[in-house]
PDB file of C-alpha atoms in Angstrom:
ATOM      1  CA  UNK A  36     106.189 -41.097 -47.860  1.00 84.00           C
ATOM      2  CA  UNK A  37     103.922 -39.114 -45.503  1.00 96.00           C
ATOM      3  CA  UNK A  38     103.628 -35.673 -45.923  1.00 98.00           C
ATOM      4  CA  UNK A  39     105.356 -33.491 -43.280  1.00 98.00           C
ATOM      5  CA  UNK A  40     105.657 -30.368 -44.931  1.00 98.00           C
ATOM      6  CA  UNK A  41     102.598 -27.799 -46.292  1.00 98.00           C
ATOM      7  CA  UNK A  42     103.619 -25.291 -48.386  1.00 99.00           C
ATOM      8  CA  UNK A  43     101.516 -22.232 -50.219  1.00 98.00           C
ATOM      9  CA  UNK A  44     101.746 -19.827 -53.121  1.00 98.00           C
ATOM     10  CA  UNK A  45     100.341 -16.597 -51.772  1.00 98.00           C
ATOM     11  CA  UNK A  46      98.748 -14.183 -54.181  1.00 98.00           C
ATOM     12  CA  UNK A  47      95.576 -15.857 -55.663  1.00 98.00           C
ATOM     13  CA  UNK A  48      95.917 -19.310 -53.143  1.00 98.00           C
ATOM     14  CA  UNK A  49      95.857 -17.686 -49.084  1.00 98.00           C
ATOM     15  CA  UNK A  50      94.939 -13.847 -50.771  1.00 98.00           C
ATOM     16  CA  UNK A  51      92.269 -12.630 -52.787  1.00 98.00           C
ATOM     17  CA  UNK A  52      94.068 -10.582 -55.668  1.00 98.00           C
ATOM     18  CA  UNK A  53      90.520  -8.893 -56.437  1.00 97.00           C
ATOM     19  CA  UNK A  54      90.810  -8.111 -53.065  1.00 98.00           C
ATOM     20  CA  UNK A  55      92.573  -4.601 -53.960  1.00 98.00           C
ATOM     21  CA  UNK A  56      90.615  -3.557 -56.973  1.00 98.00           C
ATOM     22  CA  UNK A  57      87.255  -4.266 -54.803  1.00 97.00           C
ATOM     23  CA  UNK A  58      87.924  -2.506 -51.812  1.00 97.00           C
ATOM     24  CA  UNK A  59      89.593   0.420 -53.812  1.00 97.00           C
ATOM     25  CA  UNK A  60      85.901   0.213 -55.812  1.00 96.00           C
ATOM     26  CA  UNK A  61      84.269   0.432 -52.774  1.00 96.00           C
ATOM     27  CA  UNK A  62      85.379   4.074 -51.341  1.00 96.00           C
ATOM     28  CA  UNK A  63      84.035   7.179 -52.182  1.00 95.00           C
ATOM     29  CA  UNK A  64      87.615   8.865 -53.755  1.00 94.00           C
ATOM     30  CA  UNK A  65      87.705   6.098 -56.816  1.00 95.00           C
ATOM     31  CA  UNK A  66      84.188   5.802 -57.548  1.00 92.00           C
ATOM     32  CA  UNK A  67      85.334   5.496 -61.489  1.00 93.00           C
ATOM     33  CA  UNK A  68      86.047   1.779 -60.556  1.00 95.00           C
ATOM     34  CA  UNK A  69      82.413   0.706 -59.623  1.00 94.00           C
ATOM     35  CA  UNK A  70      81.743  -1.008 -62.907  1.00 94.00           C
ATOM     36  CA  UNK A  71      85.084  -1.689 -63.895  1.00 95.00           C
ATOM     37  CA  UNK A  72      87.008  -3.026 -61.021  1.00 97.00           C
ATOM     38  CA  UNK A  73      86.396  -7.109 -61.894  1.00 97.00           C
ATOM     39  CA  UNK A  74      87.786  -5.942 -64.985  1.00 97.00           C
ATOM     40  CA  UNK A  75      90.970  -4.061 -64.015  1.00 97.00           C
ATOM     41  CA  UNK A  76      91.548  -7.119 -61.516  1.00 98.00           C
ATOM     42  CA  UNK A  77      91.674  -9.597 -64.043  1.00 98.00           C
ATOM     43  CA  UNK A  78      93.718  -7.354 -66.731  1.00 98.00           C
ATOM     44  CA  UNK A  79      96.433  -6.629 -63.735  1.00 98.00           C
ATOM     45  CA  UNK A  80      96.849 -10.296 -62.796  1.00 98.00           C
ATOM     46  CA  UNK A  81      96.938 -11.469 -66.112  1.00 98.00           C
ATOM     47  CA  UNK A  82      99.983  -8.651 -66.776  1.00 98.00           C
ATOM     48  CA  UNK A  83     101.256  -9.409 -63.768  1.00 98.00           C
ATOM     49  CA  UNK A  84     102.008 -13.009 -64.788  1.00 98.00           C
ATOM     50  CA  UNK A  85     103.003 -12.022 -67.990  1.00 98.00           C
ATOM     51  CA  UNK A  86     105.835  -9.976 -66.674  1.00 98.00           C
ATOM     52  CA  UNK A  87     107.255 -12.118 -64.407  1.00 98.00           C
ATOM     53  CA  UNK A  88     107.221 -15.178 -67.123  1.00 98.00           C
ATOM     54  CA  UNK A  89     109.061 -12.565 -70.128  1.00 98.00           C
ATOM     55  CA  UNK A  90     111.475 -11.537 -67.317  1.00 98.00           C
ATOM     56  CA  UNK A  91     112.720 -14.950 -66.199  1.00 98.00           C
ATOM     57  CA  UNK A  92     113.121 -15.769 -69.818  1.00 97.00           C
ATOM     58  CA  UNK A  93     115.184 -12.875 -70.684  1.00 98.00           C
ATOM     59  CA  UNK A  94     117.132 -12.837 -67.119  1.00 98.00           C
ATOM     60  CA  UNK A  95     115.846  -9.275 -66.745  1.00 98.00           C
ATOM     61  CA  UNK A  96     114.708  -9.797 -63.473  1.00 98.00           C
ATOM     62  CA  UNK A  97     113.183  -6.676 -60.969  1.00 98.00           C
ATOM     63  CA  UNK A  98     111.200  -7.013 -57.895  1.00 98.00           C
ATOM     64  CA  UNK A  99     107.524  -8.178 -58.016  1.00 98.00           C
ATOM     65  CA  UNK A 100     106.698  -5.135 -56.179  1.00 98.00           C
ATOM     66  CA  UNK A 101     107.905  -3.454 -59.492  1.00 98.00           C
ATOM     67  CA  UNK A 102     106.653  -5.978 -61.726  1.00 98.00           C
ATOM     68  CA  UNK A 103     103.420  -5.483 -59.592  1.00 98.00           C
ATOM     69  CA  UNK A 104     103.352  -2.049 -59.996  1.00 98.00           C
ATOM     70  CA  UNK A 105     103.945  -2.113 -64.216  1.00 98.00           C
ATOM     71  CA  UNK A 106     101.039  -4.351 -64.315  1.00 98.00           C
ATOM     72  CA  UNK A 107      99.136  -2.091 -62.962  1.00 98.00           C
ATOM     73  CA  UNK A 108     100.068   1.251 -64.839  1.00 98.00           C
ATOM     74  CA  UNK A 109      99.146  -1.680 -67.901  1.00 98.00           C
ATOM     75  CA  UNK A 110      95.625  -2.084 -66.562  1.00 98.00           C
ATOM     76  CA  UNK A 111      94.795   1.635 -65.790  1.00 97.00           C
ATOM     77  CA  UNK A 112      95.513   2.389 -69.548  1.00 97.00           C
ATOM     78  CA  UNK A 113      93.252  -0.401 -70.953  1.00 96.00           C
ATOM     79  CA  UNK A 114      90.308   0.886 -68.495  1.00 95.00           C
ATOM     80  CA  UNK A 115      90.990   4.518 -69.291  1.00 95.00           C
ATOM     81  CA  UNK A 116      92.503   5.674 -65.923  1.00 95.00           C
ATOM     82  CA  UNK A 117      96.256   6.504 -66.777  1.00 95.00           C
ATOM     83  CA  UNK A 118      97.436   9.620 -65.069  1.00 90.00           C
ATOM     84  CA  UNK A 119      95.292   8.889 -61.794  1.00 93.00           C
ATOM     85  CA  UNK A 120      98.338   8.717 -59.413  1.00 95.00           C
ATOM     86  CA  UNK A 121      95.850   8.029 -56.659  1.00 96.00           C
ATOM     87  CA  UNK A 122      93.736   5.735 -57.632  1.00 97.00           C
ATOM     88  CA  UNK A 123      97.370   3.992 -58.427  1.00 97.00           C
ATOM     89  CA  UNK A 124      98.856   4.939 -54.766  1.00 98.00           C
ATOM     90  CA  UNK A 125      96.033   3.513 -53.502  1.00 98.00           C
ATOM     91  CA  UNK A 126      95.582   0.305 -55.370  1.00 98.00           C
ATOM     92  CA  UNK A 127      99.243  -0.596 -54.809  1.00 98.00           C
ATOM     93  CA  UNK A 128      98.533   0.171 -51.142  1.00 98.00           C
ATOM     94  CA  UNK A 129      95.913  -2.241 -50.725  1.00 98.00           C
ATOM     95  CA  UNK A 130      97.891  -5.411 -52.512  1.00 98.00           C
ATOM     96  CA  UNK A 131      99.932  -4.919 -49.388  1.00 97.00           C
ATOM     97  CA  UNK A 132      97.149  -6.028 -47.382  1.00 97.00           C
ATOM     98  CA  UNK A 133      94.704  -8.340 -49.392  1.00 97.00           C
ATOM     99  CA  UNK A 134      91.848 -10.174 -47.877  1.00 96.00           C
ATOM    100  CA  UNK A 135      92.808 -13.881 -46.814  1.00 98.00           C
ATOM    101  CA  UNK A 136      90.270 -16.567 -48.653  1.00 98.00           C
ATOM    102  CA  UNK A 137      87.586 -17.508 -45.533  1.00 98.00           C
ATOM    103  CA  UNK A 138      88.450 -20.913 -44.561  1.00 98.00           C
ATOM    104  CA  UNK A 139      92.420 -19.934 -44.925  1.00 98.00           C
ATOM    105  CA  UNK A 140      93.209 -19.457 -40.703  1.00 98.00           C
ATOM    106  CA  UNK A 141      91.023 -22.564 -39.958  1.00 98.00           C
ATOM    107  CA  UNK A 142      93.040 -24.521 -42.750  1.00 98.00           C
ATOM    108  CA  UNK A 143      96.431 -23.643 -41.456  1.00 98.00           C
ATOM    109  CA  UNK A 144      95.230 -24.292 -37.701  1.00 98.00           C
ATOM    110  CA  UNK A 145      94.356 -27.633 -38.556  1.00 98.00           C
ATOM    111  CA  UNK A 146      97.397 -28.458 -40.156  1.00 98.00           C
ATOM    112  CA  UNK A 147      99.405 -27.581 -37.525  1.00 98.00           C
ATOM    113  CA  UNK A 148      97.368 -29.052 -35.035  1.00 97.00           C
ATOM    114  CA  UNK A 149      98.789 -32.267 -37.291  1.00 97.00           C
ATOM    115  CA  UNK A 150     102.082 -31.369 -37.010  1.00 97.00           C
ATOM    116  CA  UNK A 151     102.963 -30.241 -40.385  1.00 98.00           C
ATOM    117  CA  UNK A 152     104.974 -27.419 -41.517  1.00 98.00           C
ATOM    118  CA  UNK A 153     103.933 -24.728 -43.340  1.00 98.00           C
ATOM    119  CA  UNK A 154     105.740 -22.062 -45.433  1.00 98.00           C
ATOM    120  CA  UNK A 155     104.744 -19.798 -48.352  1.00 98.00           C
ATOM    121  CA  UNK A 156     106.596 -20.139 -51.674  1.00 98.00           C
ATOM    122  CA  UNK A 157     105.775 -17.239 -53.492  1.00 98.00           C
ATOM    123  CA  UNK A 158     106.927 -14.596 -56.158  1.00 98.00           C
ATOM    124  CA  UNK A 159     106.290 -11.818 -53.845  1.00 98.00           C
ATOM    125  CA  UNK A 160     109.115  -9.982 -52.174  1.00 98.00           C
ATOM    126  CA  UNK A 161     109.784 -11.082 -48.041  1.00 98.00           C
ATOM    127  CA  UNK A 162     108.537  -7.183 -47.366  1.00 98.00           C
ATOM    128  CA  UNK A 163     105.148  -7.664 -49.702  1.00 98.00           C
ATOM    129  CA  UNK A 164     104.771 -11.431 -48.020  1.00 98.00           C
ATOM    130  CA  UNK A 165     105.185 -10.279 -44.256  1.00 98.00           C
ATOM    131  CA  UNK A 166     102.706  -7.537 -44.873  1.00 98.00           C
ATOM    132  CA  UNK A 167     100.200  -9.401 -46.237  1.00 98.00           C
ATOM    133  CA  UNK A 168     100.287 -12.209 -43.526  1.00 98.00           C
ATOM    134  CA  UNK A 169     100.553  -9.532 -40.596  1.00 98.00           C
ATOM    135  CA  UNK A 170      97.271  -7.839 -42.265  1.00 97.00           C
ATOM    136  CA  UNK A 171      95.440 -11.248 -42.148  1.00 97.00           C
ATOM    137  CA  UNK A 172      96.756 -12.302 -39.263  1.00 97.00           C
ATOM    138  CA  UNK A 173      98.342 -15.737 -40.355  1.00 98.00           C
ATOM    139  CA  UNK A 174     101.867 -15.119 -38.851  1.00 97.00           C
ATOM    140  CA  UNK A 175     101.266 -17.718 -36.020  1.00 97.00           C
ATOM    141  CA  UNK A 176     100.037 -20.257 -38.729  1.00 98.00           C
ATOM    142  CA  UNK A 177     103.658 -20.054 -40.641  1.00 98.00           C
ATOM    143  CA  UNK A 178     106.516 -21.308 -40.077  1.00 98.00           C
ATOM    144  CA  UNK A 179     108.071 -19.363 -43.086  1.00 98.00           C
ATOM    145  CA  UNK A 180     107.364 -17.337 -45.625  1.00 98.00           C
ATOM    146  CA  UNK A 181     109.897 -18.131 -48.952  1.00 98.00           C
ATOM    147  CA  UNK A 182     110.669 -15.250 -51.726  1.00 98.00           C
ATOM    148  CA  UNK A 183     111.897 -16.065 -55.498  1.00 98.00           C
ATOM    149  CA  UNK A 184     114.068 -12.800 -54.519  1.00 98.00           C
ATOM    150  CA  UNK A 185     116.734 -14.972 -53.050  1.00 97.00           C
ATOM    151  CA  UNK A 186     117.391 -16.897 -56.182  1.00 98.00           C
ATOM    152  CA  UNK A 187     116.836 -14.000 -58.509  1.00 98.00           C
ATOM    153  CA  UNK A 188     114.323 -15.257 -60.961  1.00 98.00           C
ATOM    154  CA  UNK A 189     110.390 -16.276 -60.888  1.00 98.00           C
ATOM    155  CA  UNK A 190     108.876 -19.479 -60.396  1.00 98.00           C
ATOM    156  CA  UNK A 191     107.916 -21.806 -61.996  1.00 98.00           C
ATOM    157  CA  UNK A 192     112.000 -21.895 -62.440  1.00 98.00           C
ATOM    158  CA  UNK A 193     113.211 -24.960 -60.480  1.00 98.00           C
ATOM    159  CA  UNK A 194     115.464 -23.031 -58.375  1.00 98.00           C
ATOM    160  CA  UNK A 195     112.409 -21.188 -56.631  1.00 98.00           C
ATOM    161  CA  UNK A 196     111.288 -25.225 -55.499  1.00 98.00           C
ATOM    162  CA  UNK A 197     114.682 -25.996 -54.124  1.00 98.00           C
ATOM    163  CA  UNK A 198     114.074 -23.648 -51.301  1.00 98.00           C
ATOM    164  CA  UNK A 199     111.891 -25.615 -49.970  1.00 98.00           C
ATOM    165  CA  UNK A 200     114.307 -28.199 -49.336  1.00 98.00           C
ATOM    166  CA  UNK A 201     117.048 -26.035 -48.131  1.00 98.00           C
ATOM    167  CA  UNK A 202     114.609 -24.393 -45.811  1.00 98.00           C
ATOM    168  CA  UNK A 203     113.020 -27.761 -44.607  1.00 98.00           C
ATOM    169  CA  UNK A 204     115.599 -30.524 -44.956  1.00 98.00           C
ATOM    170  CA  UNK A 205     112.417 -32.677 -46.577  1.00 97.00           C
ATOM    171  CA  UNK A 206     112.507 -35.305 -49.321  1.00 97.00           C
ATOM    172  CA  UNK A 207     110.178 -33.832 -52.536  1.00 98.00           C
ATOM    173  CA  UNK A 208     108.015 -36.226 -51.679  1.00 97.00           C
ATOM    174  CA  UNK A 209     107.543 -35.261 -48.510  1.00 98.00           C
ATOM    175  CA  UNK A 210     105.966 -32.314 -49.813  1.00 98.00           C
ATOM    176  CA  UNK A 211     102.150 -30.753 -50.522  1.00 98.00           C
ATOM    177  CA  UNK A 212     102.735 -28.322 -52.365  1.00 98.00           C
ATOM    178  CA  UNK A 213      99.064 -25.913 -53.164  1.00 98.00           C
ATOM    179  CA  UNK A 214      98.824 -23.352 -55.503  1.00 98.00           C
ATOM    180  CA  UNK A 215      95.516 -21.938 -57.789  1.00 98.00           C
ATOM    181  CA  UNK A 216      97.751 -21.361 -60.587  1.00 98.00           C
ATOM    182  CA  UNK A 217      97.531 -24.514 -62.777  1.00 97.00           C
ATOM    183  CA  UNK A 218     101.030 -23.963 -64.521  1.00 98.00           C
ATOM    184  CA  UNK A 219     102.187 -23.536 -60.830  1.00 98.00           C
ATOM    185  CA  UNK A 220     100.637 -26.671 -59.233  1.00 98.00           C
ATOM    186  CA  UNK A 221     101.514 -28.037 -62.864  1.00 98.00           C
ATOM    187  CA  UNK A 222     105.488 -27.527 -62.410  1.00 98.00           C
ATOM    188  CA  UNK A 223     105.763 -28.350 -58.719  1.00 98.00           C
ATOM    189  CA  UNK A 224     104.485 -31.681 -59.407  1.00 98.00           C
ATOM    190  CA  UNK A 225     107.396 -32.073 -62.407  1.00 98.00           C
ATOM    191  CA  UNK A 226     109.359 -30.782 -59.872  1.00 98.00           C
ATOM    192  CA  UNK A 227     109.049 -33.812 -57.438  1.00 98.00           C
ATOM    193  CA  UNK A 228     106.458 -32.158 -55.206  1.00 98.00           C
ATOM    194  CA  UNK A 229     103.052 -33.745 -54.323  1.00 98.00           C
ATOM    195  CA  UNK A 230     100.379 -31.079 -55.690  1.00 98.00           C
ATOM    196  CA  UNK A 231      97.057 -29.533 -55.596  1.00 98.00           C
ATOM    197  CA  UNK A 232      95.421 -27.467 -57.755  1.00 98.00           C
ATOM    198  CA  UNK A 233      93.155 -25.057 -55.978  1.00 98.00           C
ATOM    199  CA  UNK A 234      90.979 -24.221 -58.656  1.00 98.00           C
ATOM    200  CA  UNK A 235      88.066 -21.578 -57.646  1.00 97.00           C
ATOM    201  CA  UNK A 236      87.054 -20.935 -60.849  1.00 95.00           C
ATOM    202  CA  UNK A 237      85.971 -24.614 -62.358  1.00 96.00           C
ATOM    203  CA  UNK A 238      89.055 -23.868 -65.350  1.00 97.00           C
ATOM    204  CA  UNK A 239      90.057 -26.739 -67.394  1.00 97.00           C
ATOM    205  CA  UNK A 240      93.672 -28.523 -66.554  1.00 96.00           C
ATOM    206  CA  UNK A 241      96.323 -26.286 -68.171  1.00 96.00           C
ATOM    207  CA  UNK A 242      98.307 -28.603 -71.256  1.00 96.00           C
ATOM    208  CA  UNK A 243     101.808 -28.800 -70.336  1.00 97.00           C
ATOM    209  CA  UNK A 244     103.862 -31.923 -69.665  1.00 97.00           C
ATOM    210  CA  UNK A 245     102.807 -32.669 -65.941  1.00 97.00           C
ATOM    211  CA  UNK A 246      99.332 -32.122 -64.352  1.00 97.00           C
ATOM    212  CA  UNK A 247      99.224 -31.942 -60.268  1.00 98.00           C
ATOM    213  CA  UNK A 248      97.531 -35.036 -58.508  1.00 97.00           C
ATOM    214  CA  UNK A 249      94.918 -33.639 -56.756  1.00 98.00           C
ATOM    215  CA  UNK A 250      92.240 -30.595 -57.949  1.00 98.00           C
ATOM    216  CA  UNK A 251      89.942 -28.869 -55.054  1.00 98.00           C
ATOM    217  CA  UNK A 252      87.712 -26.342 -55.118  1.00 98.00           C
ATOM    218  CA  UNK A 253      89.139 -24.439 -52.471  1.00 98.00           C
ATOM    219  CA  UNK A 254      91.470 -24.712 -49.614  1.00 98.00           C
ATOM    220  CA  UNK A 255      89.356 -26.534 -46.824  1.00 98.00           C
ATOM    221  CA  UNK A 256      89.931 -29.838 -47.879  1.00 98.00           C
ATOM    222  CA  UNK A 257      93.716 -29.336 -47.516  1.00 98.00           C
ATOM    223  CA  UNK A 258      94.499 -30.658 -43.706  1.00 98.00           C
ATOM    224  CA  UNK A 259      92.288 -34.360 -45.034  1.00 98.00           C
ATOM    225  CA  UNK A 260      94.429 -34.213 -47.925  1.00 98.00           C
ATOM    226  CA  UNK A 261      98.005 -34.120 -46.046  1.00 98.00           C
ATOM    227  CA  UNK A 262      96.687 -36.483 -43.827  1.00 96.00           C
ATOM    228  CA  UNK A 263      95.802 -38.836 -46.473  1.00 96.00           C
ATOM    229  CA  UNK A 264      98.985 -38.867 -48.257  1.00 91.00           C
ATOM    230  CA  UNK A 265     101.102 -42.094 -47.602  1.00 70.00           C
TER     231      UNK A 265
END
């Protein structure tokens, strides 16, 4: 079937989640980052990820902004920064606002210029999601933005991929679903979904039981893609 619906993860697929540590790096008040912030980045997402996997497991699920924010007291420890309630206020502040990827708006335009829809599907929380897509101005480009926080529990749990159903009224199939997380991309396409693995960093296919049928280096080639799909 043709594809009629688009539909994103957020944080590391439409936003930079560097995006925080780098610009925090870059003022004058948190100066201690300047050599470390690539590292922090990575040690925050990688916690970040961890968190929400150990909580859907064990049913203990809290917010992502809270998950989010226990990442990041994780991080500061590791780098030597605990204690710097700042540096923290500040860092948090900026996830709130991360920089879009460059050829994100002109993505999205083209797709709707097609005539598909387009939603995030994301473990953020709505308030994190809308405040990220008002910073980079995408809300025009949306038709939706989806939140794990209505069925209590992180993705890749199937629950989180029936939304887009219930939001759409689309067959799986129907479906692009994009995401640079391989295990993401990985369990949307076990799901049902058509998928694409945005993978920036040249990473080899994660091993679990379903791969995603299509890998890009970035998001431009998405609106071809969709279009493609029969």
């Amino acid at each position: 079937m043709p594809i009629t619906t688009c539909i994103f993860d957020a944080y590391g697929t439409l936003f930079d989640v560097a995006a925080a540590a780098r610009r925090a790096a870059s003022e004058p008040d948190h100066a201690c980052l300047a050599d470390s912030w690539p590292a922090l980045a990575t040690a925050w997402r990688a916690r970040q990820l961890q968190y929400t996997w150990l909580r859907a497991i064990t049913g203990a699920h809290a917010d992502f902004g809270q998950v989010t924010g226990e990442a990041l007291d994780w991080a500061l420890e590791a780098q030597g920064l605990a204690g710097d309630a700042g540096l923290r206020a500040r860092l948090m502040a900026l996830y709130r606002e991360l920089d879009a990827y460059a050829e994100v708006p002109a993505m999205l335009e083209a797709l709707k210029r097609a005539g598909k829809a387009t939603a995030i599907l994301s473990n953020g929380t709505p308030d994190m999601l809308a405040d990220a897509v008002e910073a980079a101005g995408l809300g025009a480009l949306l038709d939706d933005l989806l939140s794990v926080e209505s069925v209590g529990i992180y993705k890749p749990h199937p629950s989180v991929y029936d939304l887009v159903g219930q939001r759409f009224g689309c067959d799986r199939s129907e479906v692009l679903f994009v995401s640079s997380n391989g295990w993401d991309a990985g369990a949307a396409a076990g799901y049902g979904f058509v998928s694409a693995w945005v993978n920036r960093a040249n990473e080899p296919v994660d091993r679990l039981p379903w791969r995603p049928a299509h890998v890009l280096a970035d998001l431009s080639g998405i609106p071809h893609l969709a279009e493609a799909i029969a």
